[in-house]
XYZ file of N, CA, C and O in Angstrom:
732
model
N -69.988 169.402 21.226
C -71.825 169.691 21.797
C -72.069 171.069 21.050
O -71.564 171.579 19.546
N -73.171 171.252 20.766
C -74.017 171.966 19.209
C -73.630 173.199 20.292
O -74.362 173.841 21.033
N -73.678 174.089 18.948
C -73.385 175.530 20.061
C -74.819 176.520 20.368
O -75.433 175.790 19.563
N -75.325 177.314 20.980
C -76.106 177.709 21.892
C -76.320 178.868 20.752
O -75.806 180.173 21.137
N -76.711 179.378 20.270
C -77.891 180.416 19.061
C -78.023 181.438 20.025
O -77.634 181.718 21.437
N -76.984 182.065 19.675
C -76.984 184.194 20.354
C -78.021 184.197 20.121
O -79.423 183.742 18.980
N -78.341 185.674 20.387
C -80.695 186.209 21.156
C -81.200 186.476 19.423
O -81.692 186.710 19.005
N -80.313 187.035 19.238
C -80.194 187.716 17.806
C -79.570 186.663 16.479
O -80.596 186.954 15.914
N -78.891 185.678 16.553
C -78.990 184.698 16.178
C -80.603 183.623 16.491
O -81.188 183.029 14.877
N -81.159 183.614 17.416
C -82.100 183.202 17.311
C -82.938 183.648 17.396
O -84.252 182.578 16.430
N -83.753 184.967 17.228
C -84.644 186.184 16.309
C -84.303 185.507 14.929
O -85.783 185.122 15.050
N -83.612 185.810 14.580
C -83.409 185.350 13.169
C -83.765 184.047 12.614
O -84.651 183.953 11.516
N -83.463 183.210 13.173
C -83.866 181.926 12.803
C -85.550 181.526 13.408
O -86.107 181.336 12.193
N -85.553 182.506 13.934
C -87.111 182.398 14.864
C -87.806 183.000 13.024
O -89.233 183.226 13.043
N -87.876 184.424 12.539
C -87.364 184.736 11.349
C -88.644 184.265 10.376
O -88.988 183.747 9.768
N -87.017 183.427 10.012
C -87.091 182.846 8.966
C -87.668 181.676 8.979
O -88.491 180.961 7.869
N -87.618 180.823 9.794
C -88.867 179.250 10.267
C -90.159 180.171 10.040
O -90.985 179.591 9.635
N -90.557 181.100 10.176
C -92.132 181.626 10.309
C -92.067 182.100 8.505
O -93.250 181.690 8.796
N -91.668 182.500 8.348
C -91.350 182.566 6.993
C -92.061 182.092 5.781
O -92.653 180.916 5.162
N -90.889 180.651 6.212
C -90.755 179.634 5.062
C -92.244 178.705 6.038
O -93.147 178.189 4.820
N -92.564 178.209 7.065
C -94.752 178.088 7.472
C -95.305 178.800 6.626
O -96.005 177.923 6.018
N -95.203 179.984 6.244
C -96.018 181.088 6.476
C -96.218 180.369 4.704
O -97.390 180.263 3.123
N -94.919 180.094 3.606
C -94.699 180.159 2.645
C -95.967 178.847 2.193
O -95.904 177.898 1.793
N -94.941 177.343 2.959
C -95.067 176.894 2.751
C -96.864 175.658 3.367
O -97.546 175.664 2.889
N -97.478 177.011 4.114
C -98.236 177.412 4.238
C -99.732 177.341 2.987
O -100.305 176.563 2.114
N -99.306 178.437 2.923
C -99.957 178.841 1.529
C -99.758 177.978 0.245
O -100.594 177.948 0.065
N -98.480 177.783 -0.287
C -98.553 176.770 -1.687
C -99.229 175.746 -1.220
O -99.743 175.331 -2.638
N -99.844 174.931 -0.038
C -100.315 173.171 0.066
C -101.517 173.886 0.421
O -101.829 172.360 -0.898
N -102.331 175.404 0.497
C -103.780 175.973 -0.032
C -104.059 175.955 -2.055
O -105.782 175.508 -1.511
N -102.977 176.212 -2.105
C -103.320 176.778 -3.892
C -103.542 175.192 -4.696
O -103.689 173.989 -4.065
N -104.902 175.677 -5.742
C -105.351 174.085 -6.149
C -104.760 175.087 -7.173
O -103.692 175.377 -7.350
N -105.183 173.322 -7.781
C -103.975 173.110 -9.235
C -104.432 173.838 -10.065
O -103.214 174.704 -10.749
N -104.849 174.828 -10.015
C -105.882 175.573 -11.897
C -104.831 176.980 -10.764
O -103.848 177.852 -11.516
N -104.764 177.682 -9.718
C -104.146 178.346 -9.306
C -101.943 178.667 -8.889
O -101.569 178.637 -9.991
N -102.099 176.335 -8.936
C -100.767 176.374 -8.660
C -99.963 176.735 -10.035
O -98.901 177.031 -10.136
N -101.785 176.734 -11.534
C -100.243 176.718 -12.518
C -100.368 178.559 -12.810
O -100.300 178.568 -14.184
N -101.608 178.968 -11.896
C -101.446 179.753 -12.092
C -100.541 181.591 -12.492
O -99.371 181.284 -12.947
N -99.968 182.217 -13.955
C -99.183 182.726 -14.129
C -99.246 183.702 -12.897
O -99.807 184.767 -12.605
N -98.082 184.226 -12.014
C -98.236 185.405 -11.589
C -98.134 186.789 -11.907
O -97.402 186.625 -12.944
N -98.605 186.944 -10.612
C -97.731 188.693 -10.849
C -96.547 189.123 -9.898
O -96.339 188.217 -9.194
N -96.332 190.451 -10.063
C -95.292 191.095 -9.604
C -95.177 191.624 -8.391
O -96.686 191.163 -7.670
N -94.138 190.746 -7.189
C -94.847 191.532 -5.843
C -94.745 192.286 -5.367
O -94.146 193.147 -5.900
N -96.147 192.958 -4.734
C -96.208 194.028 -4.329
C -95.466 194.996 -3.590
O -95.347 195.762 -3.373
N -94.552 194.312 -2.545
C -93.748 194.510 -1.361
C -91.499 194.866 -2.392
O -90.992 195.576 -2.130
N -91.513 194.246 -3.979
C -91.100 194.556 -4.532
C -90.413 194.551 -6.238
O -91.249 193.720 -6.396
N -89.457 194.705 -6.467
C -90.306 194.695 -8.556
C -88.758 195.693 -8.961
O -88.315 196.172 -8.715
N -88.370 194.512 -9.870
C -87.127 194.920 -10.797
C -87.051 194.141 -11.913
O -87.209 193.195 -11.670
N -86.935 194.180 -12.971
C -87.349 194.389 -13.806
C -88.219 194.492 -14.550
O -88.981 194.738 -14.294
N -88.951 193.496 -15.563
C -89.465 193.466 -16.182
C -90.910 192.456 -14.955
O -90.787 191.635 -14.022
N -91.481 192.717 -16.130
C -93.073 191.625 -15.387
C -93.569 190.675 -15.466
O -92.566 189.763 -15.970
N -93.827 190.448 -14.137
C -93.240 188.084 -13.466
C -94.201 187.964 -14.748
O -95.177 187.981 -15.300
N -93.223 186.114 -15.373
C -94.047 186.107 -16.823
C -93.751 184.150 -16.546
O -93.760 183.872 -17.153
N -93.436 183.982 -15.261
C -94.297 181.994 -14.750
C -95.300 182.684 -13.595
O -95.317 182.709 -13.299
N -95.501 180.853 -13.787
C -95.733 180.297 -13.542
C -96.037 180.117 -11.365
O -94.700 180.544 -12.033
N -96.699 180.259 -10.577
C -96.441 179.403 -9.619
C -95.240 179.067 -9.308
O -95.157 178.882 -8.427
N -96.323 177.232 -10.242
C -95.145 176.172 -9.127
C -93.891 175.816 -10.050
O -93.504 175.939 -9.037
N -93.355 176.659 -10.762
C -91.689 177.282 -11.094
C -91.670 177.517 -10.041
O -89.890 177.752 -9.326
N -92.003 178.874 -9.712
C -91.829 179.405 -8.588
C -91.142 179.531 -6.795
O -90.337 179.747 -6.989
N -92.438 179.002 -6.572
C -91.809 178.352 -5.458
C -91.996 177.331 -5.354
O -90.149 177.394 -4.494
N -91.282 176.338 -6.791
C -89.452 175.609 -6.578
C -88.912 176.488 -6.563
O -87.736 176.121 -6.033
N -88.568 176.963 -7.096
C -87.335 178.035 -7.864
C -86.628 178.522 -6.260
O -85.315 178.747 -5.459
N -87.518 179.081 -5.333
C -87.658 180.132 -4.360
C -87.474 178.490 -3.138
O -86.469 179.279 -1.984
N -88.100 176.919 -2.545
C -87.710 176.880 -2.147
C -86.066 176.030 -2.517
O -84.473 175.728 -1.383
N -85.319 176.433 -3.506
C -84.343 175.771 -3.771
C -83.776 176.851 -4.285
O -81.711 176.436 -3.321
N -83.570 178.322 -4.200
C -82.999 178.859 -3.454
C -82.327 179.251 -2.149
O -81.219 179.539 -1.690
N -83.063 178.497 -1.801
C -82.891 178.684 0.003
C -80.952 177.698 0.335
O -80.181 179.115 0.321
N -81.009 177.057 -0.773
C -79.292 176.391 0.141
C -78.257 177.296 -1.101
O -77.595 177.540 -0.272
N -78.690 178.667 -1.993
C -77.377 179.651 -2.124
C -77.377 180.168 -1.670
O -76.095 181.250 -0.905
N -79.140 180.755 -0.581
C -78.978 181.585 0.631
C -77.765 181.169 1.144
O -77.048 182.191 1.668
N -77.684 180.250 2.137
C -77.539 179.235 2.842
C -75.380 179.103 2.747
O -75.000 179.894 3.438
N -75.549 178.509 1.440
C -73.468 179.352 1.209
C -73.634 180.010 0.871
O -71.954 180.489 2.025
N -74.291 181.704 1.045
C -73.894 183.419 0.943
C -73.496 183.163 1.988
O -72.616 183.693 2.763
N -74.914 182.700 3.502
C -74.131 182.600 4.679
C -73.092 182.648 6.011
O -72.515 183.358 6.254
N -73.354 181.012 4.580
C -72.069 180.214 4.850
C -70.205 181.634 4.818
O -70.170 181.212 6.077
N -70.441 180.827 3.560
C -69.605 181.986 3.494
C -68.765 183.356 4.414
O -67.630 183.828 4.645
N -69.427 183.788 3.901
C -69.303 185.296 4.875
C -69.945 186.277 5.932
O -68.761 186.441 5.669
N -69.848 184.749 6.899
C -70.168 184.606 8.212
C -68.214 184.098 8.332
O -67.964 184.343 9.602
N -67.821 183.562 7.844
C -66.193 182.985 7.644
C -65.708 183.891 7.348
O -64.662 184.042 7.218
N -65.130 185.627 6.761
C -65.233 185.885 5.865
C -64.506 185.906 4.148
O -63.469 186.535 4.135
N -65.807 184.551 3.603
C -65.023 183.639 2.769
C -65.857 185.011 1.304
O -66.569 185.097 2.362
N -65.423 185.152 0.288
C -65.907 185.273 -0.597
C -67.418 184.722 -0.900
O -67.084 183.408 -0.985
N -67.934 186.015 -1.319
C -69.609 184.585 -1.693
C -69.934 184.299 -2.975
O -69.250 184.132 -3.700
N -70.413 182.941 -2.721
C -70.176 182.157 -3.535
C -71.285 181.917 -4.854
O -72.699 181.460 -5.123
N -71.366 183.571 -5.469
C -72.788 184.211 -6.423
C -72.269 183.626 -8.060
O -71.718 182.796 -8.762
N -73.440 181.960 -7.339
C -72.767 181.232 -8.996
C -73.445 182.385 -10.074
O -73.880 183.781 -10.516
N -71.748 182.146 -11.157
C -71.737 183.208 -12.282
C -71.439 183.963 -12.357
O -70.580 184.491 -12.746
N -70.123 184.482 -11.114
C -69.761 185.660 -10.386
C -70.188 186.053 -9.393
O -70.124 187.792 -9.207
N -72.172 186.820 -10.880
C -72.087 188.457 -10.795
C -73.617 188.343 -10.815
O -73.462 187.148 -12.521
N -74.154 188.430 -10.605
C -75.454 189.244 -10.998
C -75.980 190.179 -11.113
O -76.300 190.804 -11.107
N -76.763 189.747 -12.904
C -77.735 191.293 -13.037
C -78.670 190.909 -13.664
O -78.984 189.439 -13.970
N -79.913 191.976 -14.002
C -81.143 191.524 -14.729
C -81.160 190.323 -14.415
O -82.032 189.633 -15.473
N -80.783 190.992 -16.327
C -81.145 189.724 -17.785
C -80.267 188.885 -18.108
O -80.829 187.155 -18.016
N -79.338 188.157 -16.857
C -78.838 187.004 -16.658
C -79.728 185.718 -15.795
O -80.331 185.321 -15.510
N -80.087 186.933 -14.614
C -81.295 185.955 -14.084
C -82.685 186.077 -13.837
O -82.959 184.966 -14.034
N -82.798 186.824 -15.136
C -84.235 186.595 -15.685
C -83.798 185.668 -17.143
O -85.145 184.772 -16.547
N -81.827 185.359 -17.666
C -82.412 183.973 -18.988
C -82.538 182.874 -17.384
O -82.861 181.529 -17.338
N -82.080 182.922 -16.609
C -81.899 181.582 -15.850
C -83.154 181.313 -14.833
O -84.109 180.067 -15.116
N -84.132 182.980 -15.005
C -84.828 181.493 -13.604
C -86.103 181.305 -15.146
O -86.862 180.465 -14.764
N -86.237 181.741 -16.539
C -86.834 181.177 -17.488
C -86.387 180.538 -17.762
O -87.380 179.073 -17.704
N -85.586 179.707 -17.727
C -85.190 177.632 -17.715
C -85.368 177.172 -17.260
O -86.267 176.316 -16.845
N -85.051 177.329 -15.545
C -85.463 176.972 -14.694
C -87.868 176.735 -14.423
O -87.118 175.346 -14.061
N -87.566 177.849 -14.657
C -89.593 177.148 -14.805
C -89.420 176.057 -15.818
O -90.486 175.866 -15.721
N -89.147 176.760 -16.654
C -89.446 175.179 -18.333
C -89.584 174.542 -18.052
O -89.561 172.804 -18.055
N -88.204 173.769 -17.118
C -87.795 172.543 -16.340
C -88.470 172.157 -15.528
O -88.801 171.520 -15.754
N -88.871 173.079 -14.668
C -90.141 172.970 -13.865
C -91.104 173.132 -13.517
O -91.759 172.804 -12.655
N -91.678 173.067 -14.927
C -92.864 173.420 -15.269
C -93.867 172.608 -13.954
O -95.400 173.387 -13.875
N -94.278 170.823 -14.320
C -94.872 170.658 -14.314
C -94.216 169.813 -12.687
O -94.816 168.948 -12.411
N -93.552 170.867 -11.369
C -93.450 170.331 -9.391
C -93.797 170.020 -9.376
O -95.784 171.210 -9.621
N -94.852 169.917 -8.461
C -96.089 169.378 -7.324
C -95.792 170.613 -6.561
O -94.248 170.826 -5.801
N -97.171 170.251 -5.568
C -97.024 171.011 -4.257
C -95.639 170.157 -3.531
O -94.989 170.484 -2.801
N -96.587 168.878 -3.502
C -95.805 168.380 -2.465
C -93.995 167.912 -2.591
O -92.787 168.030 -1.534
N -93.387 168.152 -4.207
C -92.341 167.990 -4.018
C -91.539 168.965 -3.501
O -90.641 169.408 -3.066
N -92.140 170.256 -4.078
C -91.989 171.758 -3.595
C -91.931 172.027 -1.493
O -90.838 171.911 -1.400
N -92.855 171.424 -0.890
C -92.976 170.781 0.235
C -90.939 170.358 1.272
O -91.097 171.014 1.611
N -91.149 169.689 -0.171
C -90.190 168.268 0.266
C -88.832 169.299 0.030
O -87.840 169.511 1.002
N -88.715 170.345 -0.317
C -86.838 171.036 -0.962
C -87.289 171.563 0.076
O -86.066 172.335 0.668
N -88.768 172.577 0.263
C -87.725 173.819 1.444
C -87.966 172.994 2.307
O -87.336 174.017 3.267
N -88.104 171.867 3.094
C -88.153 171.642 4.029
C -86.544 170.947 4.245
O -86.520 170.960 5.500
N -86.359 170.372 3.490
C -84.340 170.239 2.971
C -84.335 171.028 3.166
O -82.665 170.659 4.712
N -84.015 172.453 2.883
C -83.179 173.317 2.377
C -82.979 174.114 3.870
O -83.047 174.423 4.356
N -84.727 174.504 4.572
C -85.284 175.648 5.303
C -84.152 175.014 6.712
O -83.421 175.751 7.886
N -84.345 173.743 6.566
C -83.495 172.492 7.433
C -82.420 173.199 7.956
O -81.568 173.491 8.460
N -81.287 172.836 6.514
C -80.235 173.242 6.842
C -79.695 175.497 7.569
O -78.702 174.932 7.716
N -80.188 175.483 6.807
C -80.055 177.183 7.099
C -80.917 176.874 7.933
O -80.046 178.735 8.527
N -81.214 177.340 8.976
C -81.487 177.205 10.208
C -80.313 176.244 11.483
O -80.307 177.161 12.205
N -79.639 175.074 11.151
C -78.794 174.859 11.622
C -77.319 176.061 11.279
O -77.476 176.198 12.368
N -77.148 176.941 10.291
C -76.684 177.800 9.983
C -76.715 179.295 10.922
O -75.611 179.395 11.444
N -77.519 179.416 10.308
C -78.358 180.818 11.441
C -78.503 180.305 12.780
O -77.060 180.750 13.703
N -78.589 179.171 13.263
C -78.228 179.160 14.613
C -76.500 178.865 14.868
O -76.074 179.157 16.841
N -76.365 178.619 14.465
C -74.609 178.747 14.629
C -73.675 179.773 14.574
O -72.858 179.314 15.175
N -74.672 180.502 14.432
C -73.404 182.055 13.854
C -74.136 183.013 15.760
O -74.327 182.828 16.200
N -72.305 182.826 15.588
C -72.244 184.341 16.742
C -72.303 185.734 16.275
O -72.753 185.376 15.276
N -72.912 186.496 16.900
C -73.090 187.597 17.446
C -71.359 188.466 16.086
O -72.827 189.489 15.288
N -70.424 188.173 16.445
C -69.425 188.815 15.571
C -70.099 188.049 13.914
O -69.155 189.065 12.978
N -69.675 186.809 13.509
C -70.388 186.490 11.864
C -71.860 187.722 11.599
O -71.347 187.313 10.896
N -72.654 187.678 12.925
C -73.253 188.667 11.795
C -73.283 189.868 11.393
O -73.971 190.260 10.682
N -71.941 189.961 12.893
C -71.789 191.658 12.173
C -70.861 191.752 10.629
O -70.301 192.475 10.695
N -70.165 190.212 10.562
C -69.312 189.927 9.127
C -69.770 191.452 8.032
O -70.635 191.028 7.530
N -68.616 191.969 8.020
C -68.859 193.122 7.232
C -68.531 192.389 5.293
O -67.370 191.957 5.304
N -69.154 192.702 3.990
C -68.781 192.075 3.018
C -68.167 192.976 2.808
O -68.508 194.801 2.560
N -67.607 192.522 1.349
C -65.911 193.019 0.925
C -67.327 194.026 -0.711
O -68.383 193.908 -0.900
N -66.571 194.915 -0.864
C -67.313 195.341 -2.103
C -67.695 194.374 -3.582
O -68.429 195.031 -4.480
N -66.649 193.510 -3.404
C -66.431 191.975 -4.797
C -67.550 191.995 -4.599
O -68.281 191.648 -4.952
N -68.534 191.160 -2.803
C -69.665 190.789 -3.221
C -70.385 191.919 -2.878
O -71.774 190.445 -3.655
N -70.242 193.017 -2.991
C -71.978 193.537 -3.014
C -71.679 193.766 -4.365
O -72.814 193.526 -4.655
N -70.716 194.212 -5.340
C -70.946 193.916 -6.247
C -71.462 192.679 -7.395
O -73.259 192.569 -8.296
N -71.348 191.613 -6.301
C -71.283 190.013 -6.985
C -72.953 190.257 -6.834
O -73.364 189.718 -7.405
N -73.848 190.746 -5.680
C -74.916 190.583 -5.932
C -75.827 191.101 -6.845
O -77.494 191.674 -6.622
N -74.768 192.495 -7.111
C -75.502 192.627 -8.068
C -77.077 194.216 -7.023
O -76.871 194.362 -6.812
N -78.047 194.161 -8.854
C -79.146 194.908 -8.290
C -80.018 194.625 -7.270
O -80.913 195.150 -6.466
N -80.064 193.385 -6.939
C -80.763 192.564 -6.835
C -81.284 192.798 -4.547
O -81.947 192.650 -4.287
N -80.070 192.994 -4.314
C -79.482 193.698 -2.660
C -78.649 194.734 -2.526
O -77.758 194.801 -2.322
N -79.074 195.932 -3.224
C -77.589 196.521 -2.900
C -77.707 197.094 -2.004
O -76.606 198.168 -1.608
N -78.736 196.779 -1.041
C -78.009 197.262 0.482
C -77.684 196.369 1.411
O -78.267 195.660 2.943
N -77.242 194.905 1.017
C -75.825 194.202 2.421
C -74.780 194.759 2.233
O -74.109 194.604 1.583
N -74.865 194.705 2.919
C -74.150 195.033 4.398
C -72.690 194.242 4.732
O -71.735 193.951 5.286
N -73.767 193.213 5.814
C -73.207 191.923 6.690
C -74.029 190.884 5.813
O -75.166 190.458 5.193
N -73.332 189.417 7.245
C -73.247 188.312 6.900
C -75.059 188.354 7.177
O -75.838 187.922 6.703
N -75.527 188.877 8.604
C -76.680 189.679 8.998
C -78.264 189.204 8.025
O -78.868 188.614 8.119
N -77.671 190.724 6.669
C -78.666 191.280 6.522
C -78.342 189.869 5.882
O -79.607 189.966 4.216
N -77.926 188.476 5.264
C -78.662 187.764 4.099
C -79.171 186.746 4.325
O -79.623 187.125 3.665
N -78.571 186.995 6.030
C -80.898 186.268 5.876
C -81.697 187.529 6.187
O -82.777 186.575 6.286
N -81.650 188.401 6.775
C -82.343 189.220 6.160
C -83.380 189.865 5.152
O -84.670 189.328 4.572
N -81.895 189.853 4.051
C -82.936 190.177 3.037
C -82.233 189.647 1.923
O -83.428 189.185 0.769
N -82.117 188.363 1.755
C -82.169 186.760 0.786
C -83.181 185.697 1.689
O -84.075 185.101 0.587
N -82.136 185.133 2.499
C -83.055 184.391 3.057
C -84.720 184.667 3.337
O -85.706 183.518 2.483
N -84.617 185.297 4.341
C -86.078 186.344 4.876
C -86.714 186.793 4.052
O -88.394 186.196 3.480
N -86.019 187.563 2.800
C -86.794 188.234 1.690
C -87.206 187.691 0.642
O -88.179 188.145 0.438
N -86.729 187.089 0.014
C -86.671 186.263 -1.217
C -87.659 185.733 -0.990
O -88.245 185.362 -1.966
N -87.845 184.463 -0.051
C -89.590 183.969 0.587
C -90.359 184.833 0.345
O -92.003 184.459 -0.070
N -90.381 186.524 1.363
C -91.603 186.546 1.232
C -91.848 187.337 -0.056
O -93.158 187.619 -0.577
N -91.374 188.047 -1.005
C -91.070 188.867 -2.028
C -92.629 187.681 -3.041
O -93.093 188.401 -3.615
N -91.568 186.475 -2.692
C -92.090 185.635 -3.827
C -93.464 184.506 -3.240
O -94.643 184.727 -3.903
N -94.017 184.459 -2.461
C -95.099 184.814 -1.214
C -96.241 185.513 -1.615
O -97.639 185.273 -1.635
N -95.711 187.332 -1.110
C -96.481 188.272 -1.687
C -96.819 188.304 -3.460
O -98.444 188.988 -3.499
N -96.296 187.904 -3.743
C -96.207 187.591 -5.633
C -97.626 186.972 -6.020
O -98.214 186.926 -5.699
N -97.402 185.493 -5.163
C -98.360 184.603 -4.634
C -100.512 185.162 -4.318
O -101.456 184.143 -4.751
N -100.162 185.542 -3.865
C -101.091 186.448 -2.449
C -101.631 186.736 -3.669
O -103.634 186.888 -4.203
N -100.764 188.071 -4.222
C -101.538 188.575 -4.986
C -101.658 188.422 -6.566
O -103.266 188.802 -6.797
N -101.387 187.490 -6.622
C -101.633 186.158 -8.152
C -103.006 185.626 -8.194
O -103.680 185.988 -8.495
N -103.014 185.046 -6.172
C -104.974 184.677 -6.464
C -106.020 185.741 -5.650
O -107.011 185.344 -5.295
N -105.190 186.598 -5.324
C -106.015 187.571 -4.648
C -106.758 187.159 -2.811
O -107.925 187.620 -2.546
N -105.448 186.705 -2.161
C -105.730 185.970 -1.082
C -104.445 186.142 0.034
O -103.452 186.603 -0.850
């Protein structure tokens, strides 16, 4: 029998689901010209150089990274070390990875992004809804916090992975897209 979500887990699931729907709705309204525009930095978060990637591969990246953040959440909630690709994120390494991924996914379609977003969001929602308050409050280790480097310096608990990584990452890219197209 499936575990019922705690009120905190349910509220976090609803917040995540809302930002996913907002992101999906917005990206599906973009014209092909907008879809291929070079994005600007988000007005709510900046780290490193100005954005150089077009919207299309960033949208794919946003949907794809939900799986990474979900794995981080699952492991943090269970008291395991965070599964950070490469062992530690730093600005230059992530910028190089983002550039390679943008080149690889330059011609991704809105439908491909939608499909990946819905698949990864459904998995994330299942994980979020299954968390207890104790799991949400599980403290990250200093090693885990160091692994995420400058990207989430205020990340202390598994619950904050939902707020800062799952919700926050989508919101950062959504606001970048909105600023890029002026709506």
